[in-house]
Coordinates of C-alpha atoms in Angstrom, one line a residue:
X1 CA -30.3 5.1 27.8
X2 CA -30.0 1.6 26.5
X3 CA -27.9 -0.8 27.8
X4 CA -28.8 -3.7 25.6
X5 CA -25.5 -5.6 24.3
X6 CA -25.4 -7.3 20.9
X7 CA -27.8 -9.6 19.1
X8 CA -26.1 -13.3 18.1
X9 CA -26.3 -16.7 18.2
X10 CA -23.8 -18.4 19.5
X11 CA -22.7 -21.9 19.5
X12 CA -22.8 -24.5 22.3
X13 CA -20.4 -25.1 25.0
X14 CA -19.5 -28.4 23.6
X15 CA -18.6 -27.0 20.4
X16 CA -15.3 -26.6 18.3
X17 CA -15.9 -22.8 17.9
X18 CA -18.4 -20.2 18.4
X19 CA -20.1 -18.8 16.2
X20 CA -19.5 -15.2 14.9
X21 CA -21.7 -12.7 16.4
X22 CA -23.4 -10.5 14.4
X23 CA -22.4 -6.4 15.1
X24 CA -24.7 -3.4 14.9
X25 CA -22.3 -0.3 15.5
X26 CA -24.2 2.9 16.2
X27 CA -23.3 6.0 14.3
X28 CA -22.1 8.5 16.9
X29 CA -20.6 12.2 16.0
X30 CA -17.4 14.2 17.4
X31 CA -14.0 14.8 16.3
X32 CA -12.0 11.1 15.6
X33 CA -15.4 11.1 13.7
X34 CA -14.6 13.7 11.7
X35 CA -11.1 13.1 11.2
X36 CA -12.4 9.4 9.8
X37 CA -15.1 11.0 7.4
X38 CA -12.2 13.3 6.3
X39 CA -9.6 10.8 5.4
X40 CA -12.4 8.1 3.6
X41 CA -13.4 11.0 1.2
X42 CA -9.7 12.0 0.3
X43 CA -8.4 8.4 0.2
X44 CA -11.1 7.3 -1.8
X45 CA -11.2 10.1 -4.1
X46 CA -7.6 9.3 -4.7
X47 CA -8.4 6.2 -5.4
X48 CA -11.5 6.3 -7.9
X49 CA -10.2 9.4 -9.5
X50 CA -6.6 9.3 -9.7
X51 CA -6.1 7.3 -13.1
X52 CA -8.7 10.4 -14.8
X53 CA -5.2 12.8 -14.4
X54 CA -3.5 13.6 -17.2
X55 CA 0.5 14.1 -17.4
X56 CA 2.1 15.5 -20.4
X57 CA 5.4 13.4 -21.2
X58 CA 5.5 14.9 -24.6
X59 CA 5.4 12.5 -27.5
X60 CA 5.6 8.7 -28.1
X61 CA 4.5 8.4 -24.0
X62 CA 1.4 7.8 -22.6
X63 CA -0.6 10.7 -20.7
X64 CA -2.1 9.2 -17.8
X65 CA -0.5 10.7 -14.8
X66 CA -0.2 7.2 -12.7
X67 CA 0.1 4.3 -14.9
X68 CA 1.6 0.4 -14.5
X69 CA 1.6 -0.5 -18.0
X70 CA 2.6 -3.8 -18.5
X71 CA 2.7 -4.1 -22.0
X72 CA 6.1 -2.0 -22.6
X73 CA 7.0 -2.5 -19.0
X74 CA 7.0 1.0 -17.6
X75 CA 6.0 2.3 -14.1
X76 CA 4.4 6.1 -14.8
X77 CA 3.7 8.1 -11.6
X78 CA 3.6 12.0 -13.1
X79 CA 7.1 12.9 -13.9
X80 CA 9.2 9.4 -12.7
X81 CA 9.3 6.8 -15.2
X82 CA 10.4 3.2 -14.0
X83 CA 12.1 0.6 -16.2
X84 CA 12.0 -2.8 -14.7
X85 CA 15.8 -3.0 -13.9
X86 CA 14.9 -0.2 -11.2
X87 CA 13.1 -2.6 -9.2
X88 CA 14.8 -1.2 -6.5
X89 CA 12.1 2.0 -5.8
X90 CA 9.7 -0.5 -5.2
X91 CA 11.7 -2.2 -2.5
X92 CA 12.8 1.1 -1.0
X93 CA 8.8 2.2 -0.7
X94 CA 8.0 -0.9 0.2
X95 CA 10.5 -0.6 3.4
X96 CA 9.5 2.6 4.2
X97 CA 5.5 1.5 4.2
X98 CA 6.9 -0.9 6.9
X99 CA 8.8 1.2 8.6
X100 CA 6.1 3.6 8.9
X101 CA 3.4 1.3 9.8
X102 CA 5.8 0.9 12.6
X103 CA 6.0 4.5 13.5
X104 CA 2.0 5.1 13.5
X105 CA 2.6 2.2 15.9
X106 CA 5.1 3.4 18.4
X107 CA 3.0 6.6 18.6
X108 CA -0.4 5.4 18.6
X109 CA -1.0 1.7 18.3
X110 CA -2.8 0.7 15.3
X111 CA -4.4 3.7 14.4
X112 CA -3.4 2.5 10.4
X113 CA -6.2 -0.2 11.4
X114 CA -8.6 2.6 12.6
X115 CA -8.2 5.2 10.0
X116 CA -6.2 3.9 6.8
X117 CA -6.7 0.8 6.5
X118 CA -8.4 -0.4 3.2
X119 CA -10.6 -2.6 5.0
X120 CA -11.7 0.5 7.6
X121 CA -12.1 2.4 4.9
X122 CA -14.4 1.0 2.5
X123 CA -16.5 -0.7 5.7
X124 CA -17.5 2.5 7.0
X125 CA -18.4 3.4 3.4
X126 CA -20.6 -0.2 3.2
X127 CA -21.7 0.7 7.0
X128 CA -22.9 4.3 6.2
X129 CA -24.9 2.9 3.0
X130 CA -26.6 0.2 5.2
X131 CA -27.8 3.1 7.8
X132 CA -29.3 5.6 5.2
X133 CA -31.5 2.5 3.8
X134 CA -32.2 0.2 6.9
X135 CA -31.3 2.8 10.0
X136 CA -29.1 3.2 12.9
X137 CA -28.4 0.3 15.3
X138 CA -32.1 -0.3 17.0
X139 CA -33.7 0.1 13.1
X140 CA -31.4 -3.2 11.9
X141 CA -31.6 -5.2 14.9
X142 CA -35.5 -4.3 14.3
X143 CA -35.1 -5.7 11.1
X144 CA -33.1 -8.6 11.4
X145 CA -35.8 -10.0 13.9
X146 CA -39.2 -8.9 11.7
X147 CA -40.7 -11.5 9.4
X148 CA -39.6 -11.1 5.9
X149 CA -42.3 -8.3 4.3
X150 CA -42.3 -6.1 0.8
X151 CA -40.6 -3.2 2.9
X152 CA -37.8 -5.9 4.5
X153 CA -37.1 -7.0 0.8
X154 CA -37.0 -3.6 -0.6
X155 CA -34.7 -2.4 2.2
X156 CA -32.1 -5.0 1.8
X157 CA -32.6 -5.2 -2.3
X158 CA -31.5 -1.6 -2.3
X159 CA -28.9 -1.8 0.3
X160 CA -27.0 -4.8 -1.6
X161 CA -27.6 -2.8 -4.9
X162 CA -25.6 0.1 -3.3
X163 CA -22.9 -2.4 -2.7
X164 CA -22.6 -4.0 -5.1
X165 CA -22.0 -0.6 -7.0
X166 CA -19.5 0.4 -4.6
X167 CA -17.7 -3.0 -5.0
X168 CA -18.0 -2.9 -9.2
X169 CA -16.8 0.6 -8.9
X170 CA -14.2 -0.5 -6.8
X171 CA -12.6 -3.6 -8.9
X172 CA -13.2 -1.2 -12.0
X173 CA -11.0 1.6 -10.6
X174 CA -7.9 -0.9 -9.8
X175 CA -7.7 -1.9 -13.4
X176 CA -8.2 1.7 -14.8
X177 CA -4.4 1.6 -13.1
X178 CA -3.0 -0.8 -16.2
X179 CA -4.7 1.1 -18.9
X180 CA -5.1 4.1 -20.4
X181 CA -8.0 4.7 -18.2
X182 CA -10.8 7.0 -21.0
X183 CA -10.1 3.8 -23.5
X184 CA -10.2 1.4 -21.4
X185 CA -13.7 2.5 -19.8
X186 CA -15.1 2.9 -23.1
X187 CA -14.1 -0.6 -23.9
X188 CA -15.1 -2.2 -21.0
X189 CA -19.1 -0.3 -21.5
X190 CA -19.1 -1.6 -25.4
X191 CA -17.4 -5.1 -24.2
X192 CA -14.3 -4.6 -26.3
X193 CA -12.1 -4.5 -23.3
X194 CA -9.8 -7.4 -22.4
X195 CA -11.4 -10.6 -21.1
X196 CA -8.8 -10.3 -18.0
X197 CA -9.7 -6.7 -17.5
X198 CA -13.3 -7.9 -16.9
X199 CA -12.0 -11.3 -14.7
X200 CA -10.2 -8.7 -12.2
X201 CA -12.8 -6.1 -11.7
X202 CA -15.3 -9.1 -11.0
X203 CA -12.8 -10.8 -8.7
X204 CA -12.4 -7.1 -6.7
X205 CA -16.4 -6.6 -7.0
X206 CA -16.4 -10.0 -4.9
X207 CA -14.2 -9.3 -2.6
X208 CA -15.0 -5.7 -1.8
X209 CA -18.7 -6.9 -1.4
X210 CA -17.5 -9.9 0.9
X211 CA -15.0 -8.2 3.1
X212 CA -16.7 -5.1 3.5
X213 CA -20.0 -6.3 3.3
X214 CA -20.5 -9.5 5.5
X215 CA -17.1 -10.5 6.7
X216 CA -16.1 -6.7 8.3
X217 CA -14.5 -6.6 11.6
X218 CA -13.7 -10.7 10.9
X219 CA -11.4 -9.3 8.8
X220 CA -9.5 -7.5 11.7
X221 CA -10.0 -9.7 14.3
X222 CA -9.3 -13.3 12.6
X223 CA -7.7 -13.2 9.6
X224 CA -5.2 -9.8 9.1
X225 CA -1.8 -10.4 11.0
X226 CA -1.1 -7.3 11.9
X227 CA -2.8 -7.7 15.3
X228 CA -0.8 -10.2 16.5
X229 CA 2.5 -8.3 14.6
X230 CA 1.5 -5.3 16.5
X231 CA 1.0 -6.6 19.7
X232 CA 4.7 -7.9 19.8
X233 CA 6.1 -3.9 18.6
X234 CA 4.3 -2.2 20.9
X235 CA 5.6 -0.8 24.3
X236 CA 4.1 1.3 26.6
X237 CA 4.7 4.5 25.9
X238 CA 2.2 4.1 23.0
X239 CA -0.7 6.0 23.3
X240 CA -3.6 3.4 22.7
X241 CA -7.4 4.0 23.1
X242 CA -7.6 3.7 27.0
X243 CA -10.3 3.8 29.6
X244 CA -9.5 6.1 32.3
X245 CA -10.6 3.7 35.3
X246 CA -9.0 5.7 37.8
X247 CA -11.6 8.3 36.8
X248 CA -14.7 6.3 35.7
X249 CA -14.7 3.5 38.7
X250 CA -16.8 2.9 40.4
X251 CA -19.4 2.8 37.6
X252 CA -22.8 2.9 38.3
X253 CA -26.1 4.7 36.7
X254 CA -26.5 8.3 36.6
X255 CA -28.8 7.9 39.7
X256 CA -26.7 5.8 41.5
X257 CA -23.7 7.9 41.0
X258 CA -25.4 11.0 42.2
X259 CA -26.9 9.1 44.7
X260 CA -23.0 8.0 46.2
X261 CA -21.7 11.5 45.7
X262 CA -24.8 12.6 47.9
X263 CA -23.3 10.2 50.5
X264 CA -20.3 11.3 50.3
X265 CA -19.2 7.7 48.9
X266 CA -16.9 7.1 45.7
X267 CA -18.5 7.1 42.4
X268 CA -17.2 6.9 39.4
X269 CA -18.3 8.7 36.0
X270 CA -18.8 6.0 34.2
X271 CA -22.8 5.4 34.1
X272 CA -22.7 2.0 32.2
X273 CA -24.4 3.6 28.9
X274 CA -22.5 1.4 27.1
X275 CA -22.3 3.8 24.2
X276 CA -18.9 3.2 24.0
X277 CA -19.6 -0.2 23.4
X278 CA -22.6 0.1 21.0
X279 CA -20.5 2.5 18.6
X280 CA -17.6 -0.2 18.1
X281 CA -17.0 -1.7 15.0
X282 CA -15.3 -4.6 16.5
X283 CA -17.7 -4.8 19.4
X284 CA -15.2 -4.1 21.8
X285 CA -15.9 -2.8 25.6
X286 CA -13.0 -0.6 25.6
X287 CA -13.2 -0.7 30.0
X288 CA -12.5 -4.4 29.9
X289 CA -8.7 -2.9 29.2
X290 CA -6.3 -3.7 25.9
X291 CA -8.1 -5.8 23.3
X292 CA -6.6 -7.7 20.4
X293 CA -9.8 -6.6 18.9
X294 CA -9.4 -2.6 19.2
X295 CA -8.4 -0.9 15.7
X296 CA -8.0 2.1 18.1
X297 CA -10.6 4.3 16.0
X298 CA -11.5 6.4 18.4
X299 CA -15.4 6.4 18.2
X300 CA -15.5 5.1 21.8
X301 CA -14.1 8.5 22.5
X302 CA -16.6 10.7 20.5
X303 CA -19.7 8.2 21.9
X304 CA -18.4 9.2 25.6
X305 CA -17.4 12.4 25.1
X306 CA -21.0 13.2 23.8
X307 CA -22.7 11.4 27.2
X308 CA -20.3 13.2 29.5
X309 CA -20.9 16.6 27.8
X310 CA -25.0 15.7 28.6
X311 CA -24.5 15.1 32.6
X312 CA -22.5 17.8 32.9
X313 CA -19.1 15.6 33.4
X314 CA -15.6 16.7 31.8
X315 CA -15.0 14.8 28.8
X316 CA -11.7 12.4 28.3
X317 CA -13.4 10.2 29.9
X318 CA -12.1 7.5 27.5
X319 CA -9.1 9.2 25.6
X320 CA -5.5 8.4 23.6
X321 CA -3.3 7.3 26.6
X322 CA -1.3 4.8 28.6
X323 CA -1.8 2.7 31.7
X324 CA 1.9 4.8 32.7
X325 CA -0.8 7.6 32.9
X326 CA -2.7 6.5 34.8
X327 CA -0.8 4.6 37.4
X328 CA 0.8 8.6 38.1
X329 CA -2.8 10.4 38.3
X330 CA -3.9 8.1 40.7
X331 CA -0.3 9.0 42.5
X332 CA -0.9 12.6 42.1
X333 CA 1.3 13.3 39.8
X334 CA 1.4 14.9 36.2
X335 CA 0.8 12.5 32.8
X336 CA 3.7 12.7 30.7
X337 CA 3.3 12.1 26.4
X338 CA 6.6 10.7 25.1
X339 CA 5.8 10.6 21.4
X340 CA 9.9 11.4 20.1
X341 CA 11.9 9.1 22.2
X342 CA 14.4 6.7 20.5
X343 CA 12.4 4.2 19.3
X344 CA 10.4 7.1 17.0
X345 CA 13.4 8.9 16.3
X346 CA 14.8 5.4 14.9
X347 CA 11.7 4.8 12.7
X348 CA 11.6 8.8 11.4
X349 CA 15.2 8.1 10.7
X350 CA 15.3 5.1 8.8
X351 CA 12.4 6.5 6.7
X352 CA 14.5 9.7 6.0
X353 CA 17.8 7.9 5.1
X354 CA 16.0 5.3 3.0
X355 CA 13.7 8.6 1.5
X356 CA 16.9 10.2 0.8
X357 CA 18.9 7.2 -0.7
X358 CA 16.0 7.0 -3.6
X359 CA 15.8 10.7 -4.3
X360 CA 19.6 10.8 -4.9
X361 CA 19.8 7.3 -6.7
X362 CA 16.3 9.3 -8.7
X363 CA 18.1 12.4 -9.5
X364 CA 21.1 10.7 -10.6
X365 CA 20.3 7.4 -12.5
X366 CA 21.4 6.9 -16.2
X367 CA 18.9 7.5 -19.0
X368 CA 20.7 4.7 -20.7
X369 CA 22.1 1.2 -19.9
X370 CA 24.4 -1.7 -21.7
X371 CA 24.5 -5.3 -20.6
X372 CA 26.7 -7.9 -22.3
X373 CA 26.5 -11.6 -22.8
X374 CA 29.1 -13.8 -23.4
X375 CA 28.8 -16.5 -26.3
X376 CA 28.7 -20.0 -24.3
X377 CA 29.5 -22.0 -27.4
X378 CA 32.2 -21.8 -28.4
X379 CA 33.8 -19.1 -26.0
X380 CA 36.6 -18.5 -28.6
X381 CA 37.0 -19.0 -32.1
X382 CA 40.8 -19.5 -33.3
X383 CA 41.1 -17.7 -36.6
X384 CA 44.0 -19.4 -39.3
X385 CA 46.0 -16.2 -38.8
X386 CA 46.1 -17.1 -35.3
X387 CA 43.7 -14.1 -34.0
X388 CA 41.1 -15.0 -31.7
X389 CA 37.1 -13.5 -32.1
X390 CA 34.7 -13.8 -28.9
X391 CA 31.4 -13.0 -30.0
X392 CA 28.6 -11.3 -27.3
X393 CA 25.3 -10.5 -27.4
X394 CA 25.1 -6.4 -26.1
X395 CA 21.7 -4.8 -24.8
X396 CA 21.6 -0.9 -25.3
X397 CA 18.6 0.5 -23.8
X398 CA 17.4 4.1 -24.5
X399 CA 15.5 5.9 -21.6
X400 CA 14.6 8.7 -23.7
X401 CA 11.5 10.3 -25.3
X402 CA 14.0 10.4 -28.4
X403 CA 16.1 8.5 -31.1
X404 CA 20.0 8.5 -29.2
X405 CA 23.3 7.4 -30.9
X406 CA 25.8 5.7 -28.8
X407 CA 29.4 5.0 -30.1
X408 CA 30.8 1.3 -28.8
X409 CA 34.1 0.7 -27.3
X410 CA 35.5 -1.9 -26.0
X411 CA 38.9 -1.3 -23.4
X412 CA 41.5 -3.5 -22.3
X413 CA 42.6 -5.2 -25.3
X414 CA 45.3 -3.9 -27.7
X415 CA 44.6 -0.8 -29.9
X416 CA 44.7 -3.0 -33.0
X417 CA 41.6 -5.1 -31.7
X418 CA 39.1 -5.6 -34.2
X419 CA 35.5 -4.3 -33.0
X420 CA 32.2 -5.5 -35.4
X421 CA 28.5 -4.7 -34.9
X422 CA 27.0 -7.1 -36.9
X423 CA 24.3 -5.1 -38.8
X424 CA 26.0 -1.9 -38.0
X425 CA 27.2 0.4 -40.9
X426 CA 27.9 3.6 -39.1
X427 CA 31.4 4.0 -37.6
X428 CA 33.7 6.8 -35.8
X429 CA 37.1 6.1 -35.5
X430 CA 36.7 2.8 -36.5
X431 CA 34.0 2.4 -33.3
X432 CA 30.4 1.0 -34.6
X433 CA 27.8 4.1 -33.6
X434 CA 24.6 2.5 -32.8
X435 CA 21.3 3.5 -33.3
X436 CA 18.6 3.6 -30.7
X437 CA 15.1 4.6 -30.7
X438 CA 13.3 6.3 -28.0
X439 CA 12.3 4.4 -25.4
X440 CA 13.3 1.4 -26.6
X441 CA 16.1 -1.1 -26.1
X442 CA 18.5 -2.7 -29.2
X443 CA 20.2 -5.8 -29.1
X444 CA 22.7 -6.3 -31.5
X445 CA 25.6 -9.1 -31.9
X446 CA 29.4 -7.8 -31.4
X447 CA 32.2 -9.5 -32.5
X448 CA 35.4 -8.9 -30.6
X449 CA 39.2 -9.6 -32.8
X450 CA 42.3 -9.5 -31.4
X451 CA 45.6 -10.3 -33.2
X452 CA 47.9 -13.0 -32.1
X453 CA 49.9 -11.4 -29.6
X454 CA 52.7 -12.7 -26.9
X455 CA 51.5 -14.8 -23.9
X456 CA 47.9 -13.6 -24.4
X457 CA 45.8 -15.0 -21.4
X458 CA 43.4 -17.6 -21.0
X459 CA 40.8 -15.1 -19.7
X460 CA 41.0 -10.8 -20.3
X461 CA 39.1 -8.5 -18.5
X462 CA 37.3 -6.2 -20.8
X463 CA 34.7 -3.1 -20.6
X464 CA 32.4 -2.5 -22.8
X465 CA 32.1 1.6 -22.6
X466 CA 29.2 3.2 -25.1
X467 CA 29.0 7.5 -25.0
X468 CA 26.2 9.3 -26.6
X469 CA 26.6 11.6 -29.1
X470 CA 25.2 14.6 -28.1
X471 CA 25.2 14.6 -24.1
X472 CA 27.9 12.5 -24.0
X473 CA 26.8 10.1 -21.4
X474 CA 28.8 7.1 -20.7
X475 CA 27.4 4.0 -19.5
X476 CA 29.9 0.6 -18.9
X477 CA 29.7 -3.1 -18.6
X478 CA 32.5 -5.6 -17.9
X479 CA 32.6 -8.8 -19.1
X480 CA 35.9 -11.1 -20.3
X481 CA 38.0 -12.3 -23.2
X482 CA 39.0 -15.7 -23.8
X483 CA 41.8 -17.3 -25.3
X484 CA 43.2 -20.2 -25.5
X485 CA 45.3 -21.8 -22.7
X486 CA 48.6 -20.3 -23.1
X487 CA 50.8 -22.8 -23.8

């Protein structure tokens, strides 16, 4: 078995840093294997293929099942529609993607860096290309080394080809997501399409092509802060990819090992194959303890798993575990896996409560809104009869698929107030009934009259109350009244 380490040049003693070496990880087979395979195809097919779904919002709204559309300001995912005011859902998913991350933390160490993560993701999908065109880890070192030929140029021609397809495919998909996606692809192939829909996908081609490309596991290692964020969350209950040393020391060769047990001497099962070490796509040595570098992947495990299972060993020799584990085999007693203990139940909890909090603020919200803006100058005008007008500037907005009629009232002033929507003709009960259309606000200007009356106040409080016609669904705003100073 080889026991060759990896190929690099490194800098000089004297220098500021060294240089980054170069990593060939070997493709290995098994279970975390598997599990990775699986969760690349789904979220990438999520990804690429998502903005193709149609949803039927009925007319006047677009049919794309996911869509940011940033042209009428509207957030579209199936049957949730998300004016801008209702920034809020964004904050509430964006605490519980933290509080999450935290969670797959506090049960398995960063296994969103091994699994999930973007970067994860679309290198394995760079690193699978690379084997099917230049071969498995002893192939590319082979090539890096040989001479530059017709077959070396062909090899990597084709390889960055691949990628580069990938990485197009990749920035085109992300703008499909602020478009109706159908148009928008059969723009951007006739070169109709928006001159920033074309900068984006070209910024995203470069990137995906440098991170996943060339940069990889420098991406992990040097410049994502989640390591580091990580490290300091972490306790040690948290199962973590671990090498069983109480198991696998003292490690030796498969001859040397058998040749100990013969004696009667310790050995270990470890037989320095370094195939856990060769699979890595950090080029970590999982039995040199808890690395920074680790995105806990798990192909250490298959790699060993597959050499124990060929000398006849039990596998687990590198498993999900703690150094708690292994401190009580080695005192004979039993391992114990606390995945629910408080700080879990914590995390699970806050993401439930916040969960909850935006399904019922979801199931409840207003499909209509009112805000109302005070004239600066002049607050007040003094009429010769001695009335007073304020004059506002009211926002209705209509949430609805359909034209709505709201009728405007305005409470806390006396009954004989005077209440004008400039531009408005329709009126019930003297109350201006305001047309809006669907999906769409209205701004309109409302003047406000009150008669003289006895020690009226320098400043009212008022509400501004509109009900729709047919549902009857009130919506309010306060605002104020002013007067002049009473003498």
């Amino acid at each position: 078995m080889s026991t060759d380490t990896e190929t690099h040049e490194g800098g000089h003693d004297d220098e500021w840093f060294a240089s980054a070496k170069k990593i060939y990880p070997m493709a290995t087979h098994g279970l975390f294997r598997r599990i990775k395979w699986a969760l690349l195809f789904i979220t990438l097919g999520i990804y690429y293929f998502l903005p193709f779904i149609r949803y039927d919002r009925g007319p006047n709204a677009p049919n794309q099942a996911v869509l940011v559309d940033m042209d009428n300001a509207r957030g579209y995912f199936f049957f949730i529609e998300i004016w801008p005011q209702e920034v809020y859902y964004l904050t509430g998913l964006l605490i519980i993607a933290a509080v999450t991350l935290f969670l797959m933390n506090a049960v398995a160490g960063r296994i969103w860096c091994g699994y999930l993560c973007p970067q994860t993701v679309w290198t394995d999908l760079f690193l699978w290309v690379e084997r099917k065109i230049e071969g498995d880890r002893r192939e590319r070192i082979a090539l890096d080394r040989e001479p530059w030929s017709a077959s070396k140029v062909g090899k990597r021609a084709t390889k960055h080809f691949f990628w580069l397809m990938i990485a197009w495919w990749t920035g085109g998909a992300w703008v499909l997501y602020f478009n109706d996606a159908p148009t928008l692809v059969w723009q951007l192939l006739t070169f109709q399409a928006p001159m920033v829909a074309y900068m984006w996908i070209g910024i995203l081609t470069a990137t995906t092509y440098l991170l996943a490309g060339f940069m990889r596991e420098q991406v992990c290692i040097y410049m994502c802060p989640w390591p580091r964020i990580q490290a300091a969350l972490t306790d040690e209950k948290a199962l973590n990819v671990t090498y069983r040393w109480d198991r696998g020391e003292p490690r030796g060769s498969l001859k040397q090992n058998k040749g100990l047990e013969a004696q009667g001497l310790p050995a270990g099962d470890c037989i320095d194959c370094y195939q856990c070490f060769q699979v890595c796509p950090t080029g970590v040595d999982i039995r040199k303890g808890p690395q920074l570098d680790c995105i806990q992947c798990g192909l250490c495990i298959d790699a060993c798993d597959n050499i124990m299972t060929k000398v006849g060993k039990p596998t687990g020799l590198i498993a999900y575990d703690t150094d708690e584990n292994i401190e009580r085999r080695i005192e004979g007693k039993e391992p114990v896996y606390e995945i629910v203990r408080v700080r879990t139940v914590i995390y699970a909890a806050v993401i439930a409560l916040v969960g909850i909090i935006m399904l019922a603020a979801l199931l409840t919200r207003d499909f209509a809104d009112i805000s109302v803006l005070h004239d600066r100058n002049p607050v007040y005008v003094e009429q010769s009869d001695g009335s007073v007008r304020n004059g506002y500037t009211v926002r209705l907005s209509n949430k609805r698929r359909h034209d709505r009629h709201f009728m405007l009232h305005v409470e806390g002033m006396p009954s004989n107030t005077q209440v004008e929507a400039v531009g408005v003709t329709e009126t019930f009960a003297g109350r201006p009934i305001v047309q809006v259309g669907p999906d769409t606000t209205r701004e309109i200007r409302v003047l406000v009259t009150s008669p003289p009356w006895e020690k009226m106040p320098h400043s009212t409080p008022v509400t501004f109350r509109i009900t729709e016609s047919v549902m009857g669904e009130v919506i309010t705003a306060k605002d104020t009244f002013k007067a002049p100073d009473p003498d």
